[in-house]
Structures are given as structure tokens and as C-alpha cells.
Amino acid sequence: MSRVRDTAYRAAERVARWRDAPAVHPTGVLCSGTLHVVGRGERFWGEPWLDRHASYPAVVRWSHALGTPGRLPDALGLAVRVEDAGGPDRPLDLLFTSSGAGRLGRHVPLLRPDALTGAYSTLLAYRTGECERVLAAFPMLDPPHTPRPTLWQELACRPVLFRLCAAASDEPWRPFASLTLEAVHPAPAEATVSYDPVANSLPGLRPAGRLNRLRDAAYAGSRRGRGAA
């Protein structure tokens, strides 16, 4: 497995250096907003941050995974930084990709022509307390909704709301937070926020499993390739 991680690291490093941008999700926009944690409700999550009702400022990067031209469909990314989630200057980074919402579909990236026609998921599991669950962000839209291809076009009309949920394979989706995006800002590739879901995690909310370690190696190579490491 270490050889595979090394290969992923080197490949991502080369692509990022060639692009002078992240190896994947090279183009995007930054959005500012607020994340509201619901709290434990009737059941504990087993992570204090999830079990405590609170609000946090958030910085979100919405992006195209491959950077396909024009209106061609692409997998879409939603990278969420929750400021001070673990305490002062200790953010939490959550990375979501356009996907399905079913037991299998939540693990598969989907090409999508516009920003808000379906779910975004972490694809891979997170350790939440003592259980492994996939996290997802579901856009909450007031009908009638006219699909727009980019998130910044949506934000030009109104704030955009997502419901954040978690579920194991044998569980229904359970909400744990809401995310409201309120403004969009330019995000040139050379100056974009560098998200790290492993370094910026919480003791009871962190990526789990071997495939997440492989993805972490690729992200580390990408950061090094564009000089962000």
C-alpha cells in the first residue's frame, strides 16, 4: 500500500506543477457563509463538536473536478472549512464531491451539468464517534427552481442552503448541520485555500480507512506540486 501511496503522491505532484493549480478541482470560487451544528438531538454522535449546538463561520470552495470546458458536465466539488471547530485557529475541513445518495451511489462521483441538482458526498467514510459513516451535503431549494450551472450564479440571486447529513450503510441519512452560503469571492488557482481533511479533522470526526490514506497522499502531492506544502 505504501508503494501505491507514493505513486499517487508523485502523480498528483506532477499534475499540480504542470497546471500551477491543484491536480484536481483546479478552478473554482470561494464562498463565505455560516455552518450551524444541530446538536445531539435524541442520540449522541460520540464527538463533542457534533453533539453541541453551535454556529461557525465557514469558507467554502466550489469547483470543477477536471476543469472541462464550457457547459460540458463535470464532477463538482464542495470543500468546506469550518473555522475554529476544534478551538481557536483549529479548523475542520470537509471535502464533498457530486454523487448519488443511495447506498452505492454515495460512493461514486457523478458528472453534473449544474451546481444544485443533487447531493455531494465525501465518497469515503468518516469515523464519527465509534461508527464509520459517509457524510453528505444536500442542497435545499425552494420550488420552483431554475437550474443554474454555477454556484456563483445561484448566490447572485439568493443565499444557498445545504443540509449536512451522515449515514452508515444500514442507516437513513441523519442531519447534523446546515450550511448557508451568502457571498462569493474570486479564487485564483495560485492563491486558493489549501484544504486538508486529515490535518484539519477532529478526534471523533476524521477520514477512515485505507482509501482515505491514498487520497490524502494525492492531496499532499498536489499541495507540494503547486508550492502550497
mmCIF file of C-alpha atoms in Angstrom:
data_model
loop_
_atom_site.group_PDB
_atom_site.id
_atom_site.type_symbol
_atom_site.label_atom_id
_atom_site.label_comp_id
_atom_site.label_asym_id
_atom_site.label_seq_id
_atom_site.Cartn_x
_atom_site.Cartn_y
_atom_site.Cartn_z
ATOM 1 C CA MET A 1 0.000 0.000 0.000
ATOM 2 C CA SER A 2 2.897 2.378 0.697
ATOM 3 C CA ARG A 3 4.044 1.973 -2.929
ATOM 4 C CA VAL A 4 0.570 2.863 -4.184
ATOM 5 C CA ARG A 5 0.505 5.947 -1.926
ATOM 6 C CA ASP A 6 3.910 7.013 -3.237
ATOM 7 C CA THR A 7 2.665 6.652 -6.816
ATOM 8 C CA ALA A 8 -0.442 8.708 -6.057
ATOM 9 C CA TYR A 9 1.699 11.381 -4.369
ATOM 10 C CA ARG A 10 4.128 11.682 -7.304
ATOM 11 C CA ALA A 11 1.378 11.686 -9.945
ATOM 12 C CA ALA A 12 -0.572 14.431 -8.191
ATOM 13 C CA GLU A 13 2.607 16.445 -7.640
ATOM 14 C CA ARG A 14 3.459 16.353 -11.371
ATOM 15 C CA VAL A 15 -0.070 17.317 -12.449
ATOM 16 C CA ALA A 16 -0.225 20.217 -9.966
ATOM 17 C CA ARG A 17 3.177 21.501 -11.048
ATOM 18 C CA TRP A 18 2.142 21.331 -14.713
ATOM 19 C CA ARG A 19 -1.146 23.118 -14.041
ATOM 20 C CA ASP A 20 0.245 25.515 -11.422
ATOM 21 C CA ALA A 21 -3.029 24.701 -9.664
ATOM 22 C CA PRO A 22 -4.497 21.801 -7.681
ATOM 23 C CA ALA A 23 -4.169 18.474 -9.510
ATOM 24 C CA VAL A 24 -7.938 18.009 -9.261
ATOM 25 C CA HIS A 25 -10.568 20.704 -8.809
ATOM 26 C CA PRO A 26 -8.244 23.281 -10.413
ATOM 27 C CA THR A 27 -10.819 26.026 -10.997
ATOM 28 C CA GLY A 28 -13.384 27.300 -8.535
ATOM 29 C CA VAL A 29 -14.834 30.118 -6.477
ATOM 30 C CA LEU A 30 -14.683 30.854 -2.760
ATOM 31 C CA CYS A 31 -17.887 31.414 -0.823
ATOM 32 C CA SER A 32 -18.356 32.740 2.695
ATOM 33 C CA GLY A 33 -21.127 31.516 4.930
ATOM 34 C CA THR A 34 -22.184 30.039 8.247
ATOM 35 C CA LEU A 35 -22.402 26.449 9.459
ATOM 36 C CA HIS A 36 -24.936 25.659 12.197
ATOM 37 C CA VAL A 37 -24.450 22.384 14.079
ATOM 38 C CA VAL A 38 -27.794 20.894 15.120
ATOM 39 C CA GLY A 39 -26.528 19.121 18.254
ATOM 40 C CA ARG A 40 -27.161 15.603 19.523
ATOM 41 C CA GLY A 41 -30.967 15.544 19.452
ATOM 42 C CA GLU A 42 -32.273 12.196 20.709
ATOM 43 C CA ARG A 43 -28.996 10.331 20.106
ATOM 44 C CA PHE A 44 -25.356 11.147 20.771
ATOM 45 C CA TRP A 45 -22.897 11.175 17.892
ATOM 46 C CA GLY A 46 -19.905 10.491 20.154
ATOM 47 C CA GLU A 47 -17.955 13.583 19.052
ATOM 48 C CA PRO A 48 -18.372 16.744 21.190
ATOM 49 C CA TRP A 49 -18.431 19.019 18.135
ATOM 50 C CA LEU A 50 -21.346 17.082 16.619
ATOM 51 C CA ASP A 51 -23.220 16.834 19.920
ATOM 52 C CA ARG A 52 -23.057 20.553 20.754
ATOM 53 C CA HIS A 53 -25.394 23.114 19.167
ATOM 54 C CA ALA A 54 -23.263 25.973 17.819
ATOM 55 C CA SER A 55 -22.579 28.207 14.800
ATOM 56 C CA TYR A 56 -19.283 28.786 12.987
ATOM 57 C CA PRO A 57 -18.068 30.922 10.086
ATOM 58 C CA ALA A 58 -17.281 28.820 7.019
ATOM 59 C CA VAL A 59 -15.159 29.260 3.891
ATOM 60 C CA VAL A 60 -16.342 27.047 1.032
ATOM 61 C CA ARG A 61 -14.664 26.369 -2.318
ATOM 62 C CA TRP A 62 -16.963 25.158 -5.100
ATOM 63 C CA SER A 63 -15.061 23.743 -8.060
ATOM 64 C CA HIS A 64 -14.976 21.565 -11.171
ATOM 65 C CA ALA A 65 -13.019 18.341 -10.653
ATOM 66 C CA LEU A 66 -11.427 18.115 -14.107
ATOM 67 C CA GLY A 67 -11.985 21.604 -15.432
ATOM 68 C CA THR A 68 -13.948 20.547 -18.522
ATOM 69 C CA PRO A 69 -14.622 23.463 -20.902
ATOM 70 C CA GLY A 70 -17.888 25.311 -21.380
ATOM 71 C CA ARG A 71 -21.141 23.633 -20.334
ATOM 72 C CA LEU A 72 -19.759 20.079 -20.502
ATOM 73 C CA PRO A 73 -20.695 18.082 -17.377
ATOM 74 C CA ASP A 74 -18.011 17.596 -14.768
ATOM 75 C CA ALA A 75 -17.778 16.159 -11.282
ATOM 76 C CA LEU A 76 -18.220 19.037 -8.847
ATOM 77 C CA GLY A 77 -16.517 19.641 -5.531
ATOM 78 C CA LEU A 78 -17.641 21.365 -2.356
ATOM 79 C CA ALA A 79 -14.753 21.922 0.077
ATOM 80 C CA VAL A 80 -15.927 23.248 3.447
ATOM 81 C CA ARG A 81 -13.662 24.852 6.046
ATOM 82 C CA VAL A 82 -15.370 25.305 9.428
ATOM 83 C CA GLU A 83 -13.373 27.943 11.274
ATOM 84 C CA ASP A 84 -12.437 27.252 14.924
ATOM 85 C CA ALA A 85 -14.362 23.952 15.014
ATOM 86 C CA GLY A 86 -11.659 22.372 17.184
ATOM 87 C CA GLY A 87 -10.948 25.572 19.135
ATOM 88 C CA PRO A 88 -9.230 28.871 18.226
ATOM 89 C CA ASP A 89 -7.303 28.565 14.923
ATOM 90 C CA ARG A 90 -8.184 24.847 14.614
ATOM 91 C CA PRO A 91 -10.424 24.471 11.565
ATOM 92 C CA LEU A 92 -12.304 21.423 10.324
ATOM 93 C CA ASP A 93 -12.087 20.647 6.585
ATOM 94 C CA LEU A 94 -14.762 18.505 4.893
ATOM 95 C CA LEU A 95 -14.494 17.608 1.190
ATOM 96 C CA PHE A 96 -17.625 16.657 -0.774
ATOM 97 C CA THR A 97 -17.989 15.532 -4.419
ATOM 98 C CA SER A 98 -21.133 15.405 -6.578
ATOM 99 C CA SER A 99 -22.585 11.926 -6.151
ATOM 100 C CA GLY A 100 -25.679 9.851 -5.692
ATOM 101 C CA ALA A 101 -27.397 9.439 -2.324
ATOM 102 C CA GLY A 102 -28.152 5.697 -2.255
ATOM 103 C CA ARG A 103 -26.086 3.049 -0.510
ATOM 104 C CA LEU A 104 -23.866 2.542 -3.562
ATOM 105 C CA GLY A 105 -24.296 5.888 -5.321
ATOM 106 C CA ARG A 106 -22.942 7.869 -2.372
ATOM 107 C CA HIS A 107 -19.513 6.288 -3.057
ATOM 108 C CA VAL A 108 -19.445 7.165 -6.785
ATOM 109 C CA PRO A 109 -18.605 10.619 -8.222
ATOM 110 C CA LEU A 110 -21.187 11.854 -10.730
ATOM 111 C CA LEU A 111 -20.783 14.247 -13.649
ATOM 112 C CA ARG A 112 -23.275 17.055 -13.280
ATOM 113 C CA PRO A 113 -24.184 20.000 -15.564
ATOM 114 C CA ASP A 114 -25.124 22.421 -12.790
ATOM 115 C CA ALA A 115 -24.414 23.161 -9.156
ATOM 116 C CA LEU A 116 -27.527 22.179 -7.213
ATOM 117 C CA THR A 117 -29.334 19.272 -8.879
ATOM 118 C CA GLY A 118 -28.181 16.596 -6.450
ATOM 119 C CA ALA A 119 -26.172 15.505 -3.452
ATOM 120 C CA TYR A 120 -22.484 15.950 -2.689
ATOM 121 C CA SER A 121 -20.833 13.263 -0.556
ATOM 122 C CA THR A 122 -17.436 12.516 0.974
ATOM 123 C CA LEU A 123 -17.484 9.284 -1.140
ATOM 124 C CA LEU A 124 -15.373 7.590 1.538
ATOM 125 C CA ALA A 125 -16.225 7.004 5.183
ATOM 126 C CA TYR A 126 -15.527 9.199 8.183
ATOM 127 C CA ARG A 127 -15.124 7.971 11.725
ATOM 128 C CA THR A 128 -17.965 9.611 13.650
ATOM 129 C CA GLY A 129 -17.633 8.621 17.285
ATOM 130 C CA GLU A 130 -17.440 4.816 17.222
ATOM 131 C CA CYS A 131 -19.069 4.332 13.810
ATOM 132 C CA GLU A 132 -17.931 4.830 10.211
ATOM 133 C CA ARG A 133 -20.323 6.950 8.175
ATOM 134 C CA VAL A 134 -20.345 8.752 4.842
ATOM 135 C CA LEU A 135 -21.102 12.478 5.083
ATOM 136 C CA ALA A 136 -23.225 14.304 2.514
ATOM 137 C CA ALA A 137 -24.392 17.815 1.650
ATOM 138 C CA PHE A 138 -27.895 18.122 0.182
ATOM 139 C CA PRO A 139 -28.951 21.403 -1.475
ATOM 140 C CA MET A 140 -32.204 22.753 -0.056
ATOM 141 C CA LEU A 141 -34.124 24.576 -2.780
ATOM 142 C CA ASP A 142 -37.418 26.439 -2.724
ATOM 143 C CA PRO A 143 -39.603 25.483 -5.711
ATOM 144 C CA PRO A 144 -39.841 26.437 -8.440
ATOM 145 C CA HIS A 145 -36.100 26.166 -9.075
ATOM 146 C CA THR A 146 -34.407 27.012 -12.370
ATOM 147 C CA PRO A 147 -31.085 25.126 -12.538
ATOM 148 C CA ARG A 148 -28.043 27.336 -12.979
ATOM 149 C CA PRO A 149 -24.668 25.855 -13.933
ATOM 150 C CA THR A 150 -22.522 27.553 -11.311
ATOM 151 C CA LEU A 151 -22.830 28.273 -7.623
ATOM 152 C CA TRP A 152 -21.900 31.917 -8.034
ATOM 153 C CA GLN A 153 -24.909 32.383 -10.348
ATOM 154 C CA GLU A 154 -27.146 30.943 -7.642
ATOM 155 C CA LEU A 155 -25.602 33.205 -4.993
ATOM 156 C CA ALA A 156 -26.191 36.238 -7.180
ATOM 157 C CA CYS A 157 -29.913 35.614 -6.678
ATOM 158 C CA ARG A 158 -30.179 34.400 -3.067
ATOM 159 C CA PRO A 159 -28.298 32.640 -0.260
ATOM 160 C CA VAL A 160 -27.790 28.922 -0.875
ATOM 161 C CA LEU A 161 -28.613 26.397 1.860
ATOM 162 C CA PHE A 162 -27.253 22.859 2.269
ATOM 163 C CA ARG A 163 -28.288 20.241 4.813
ATOM 164 C CA LEU A 164 -25.328 18.191 6.036
ATOM 165 C CA CYS A 165 -26.071 14.578 6.937
ATOM 166 C CA ALA A 166 -24.268 11.377 7.874
ATOM 167 C CA ALA A 167 -25.184 7.719 7.441
ATOM 168 C CA ALA A 168 -23.681 4.258 7.769
ATOM 169 C CA SER A 169 -24.637 1.693 5.114
ATOM 170 C CA ASP A 170 -27.516 0.377 7.260
ATOM 171 C CA GLU A 171 -28.793 3.782 8.430
ATOM 172 C CA PRO A 172 -31.010 6.508 6.943
ATOM 173 C CA TRP A 173 -29.419 9.932 6.462
ATOM 174 C CA ARG A 174 -29.300 11.824 9.749
ATOM 175 C CA PRO A 175 -28.843 15.626 9.713
ATOM 176 C CA PHE A 176 -26.030 17.081 11.788
ATOM 177 C CA ALA A 177 -25.689 20.640 10.460
ATOM 178 C CA SER A 178 -26.893 23.234 7.986
ATOM 179 C CA LEU A 179 -24.625 25.334 5.799
ATOM 180 C CA THR A 180 -25.724 28.715 4.470
ATOM 181 C CA LEU A 181 -23.627 30.344 1.735
ATOM 182 C CA GLU A 182 -24.089 34.094 1.494
ATOM 183 C CA ALA A 183 -21.405 35.630 -0.755
ATOM 184 C CA VAL A 184 -18.920 34.601 -3.419
ATOM 185 C CA HIS A 185 -15.344 35.798 -3.902
ATOM 186 C CA PRO A 186 -12.772 35.308 -6.700
ATOM 187 C CA ALA A 187 -10.497 32.318 -6.117
ATOM 188 C CA PRO A 188 -7.498 32.327 -8.489
ATOM 189 C CA ALA A 189 -5.884 28.878 -8.615
ATOM 190 C CA GLU A 190 -2.499 30.122 -7.431
ATOM 191 C CA ALA A 191 -3.992 31.681 -4.276
ATOM 192 C CA THR A 192 -6.783 29.265 -3.397
ATOM 193 C CA VAL A 193 -7.382 27.949 0.107
ATOM 194 C CA SER A 194 -5.493 24.690 0.703
ATOM 195 C CA TYR A 195 -7.920 22.234 2.307
ATOM 196 C CA ASP A 196 -6.583 19.235 4.247
ATOM 197 C CA PRO A 197 -9.265 16.855 5.605
ATOM 198 C CA VAL A 198 -6.702 14.797 7.543
ATOM 199 C CA ALA A 199 -4.680 17.528 9.258
ATOM 200 C CA ASN A 200 -7.829 19.613 9.800
ATOM 201 C CA SER A 201 -10.031 16.985 11.430
ATOM 202 C CA LEU A 202 -11.411 16.277 14.902
ATOM 203 C CA PRO A 203 -10.671 13.281 17.172
ATOM 204 C CA GLY A 204 -14.181 11.894 16.646
ATOM 205 C CA LEU A 205 -14.722 13.142 13.087
ATOM 206 C CA ARG A 206 -11.934 12.144 10.724
ATOM 207 C CA PRO A 207 -11.414 10.223 7.453
ATOM 208 C CA ALA A 208 -11.239 6.448 7.958
ATOM 209 C CA GLY A 209 -9.816 3.520 6.011
ATOM 210 C CA ARG A 210 -7.054 2.784 3.517
ATOM 211 C CA LEU A 211 -8.600 4.559 0.553
ATOM 212 C CA ASN A 212 -8.715 7.788 2.531
ATOM 213 C CA ARG A 213 -4.980 7.411 3.209
ATOM 214 C CA LEU A 214 -4.430 7.041 -0.546
ATOM 215 C CA ARG A 215 -6.458 10.185 -1.220
ATOM 216 C CA ASP A 216 -4.520 12.026 1.484
ATOM 217 C CA ALA A 217 -1.247 11.148 -0.283
ATOM 218 C CA ALA A 218 -2.612 12.547 -3.547
ATOM 219 C CA TYR A 219 -3.694 15.796 -1.872
ATOM 220 C CA ALA A 220 -0.260 16.133 -0.232
ATOM 221 C CA GLY A 221 1.432 15.668 -3.608
ATOM 222 C CA SER A 222 -0.875 18.239 -5.176
ATOM 223 C CA ARG A 223 -0.052 20.808 -2.475
ATOM 224 C CA ARG A 224 3.649 20.240 -2.925
ATOM 225 C CA GLY A 225 3.394 20.489 -6.697
ATOM 226 C CA ARG A 226 1.838 23.923 -6.561
ATOM 227 C CA GLY A 227 4.035 25.140 -3.699
ATOM 228 C CA ALA A 228 1.352 25.059 -1.005
ATOM 229 C CA ALA A 229 3.019 22.349 1.120
#
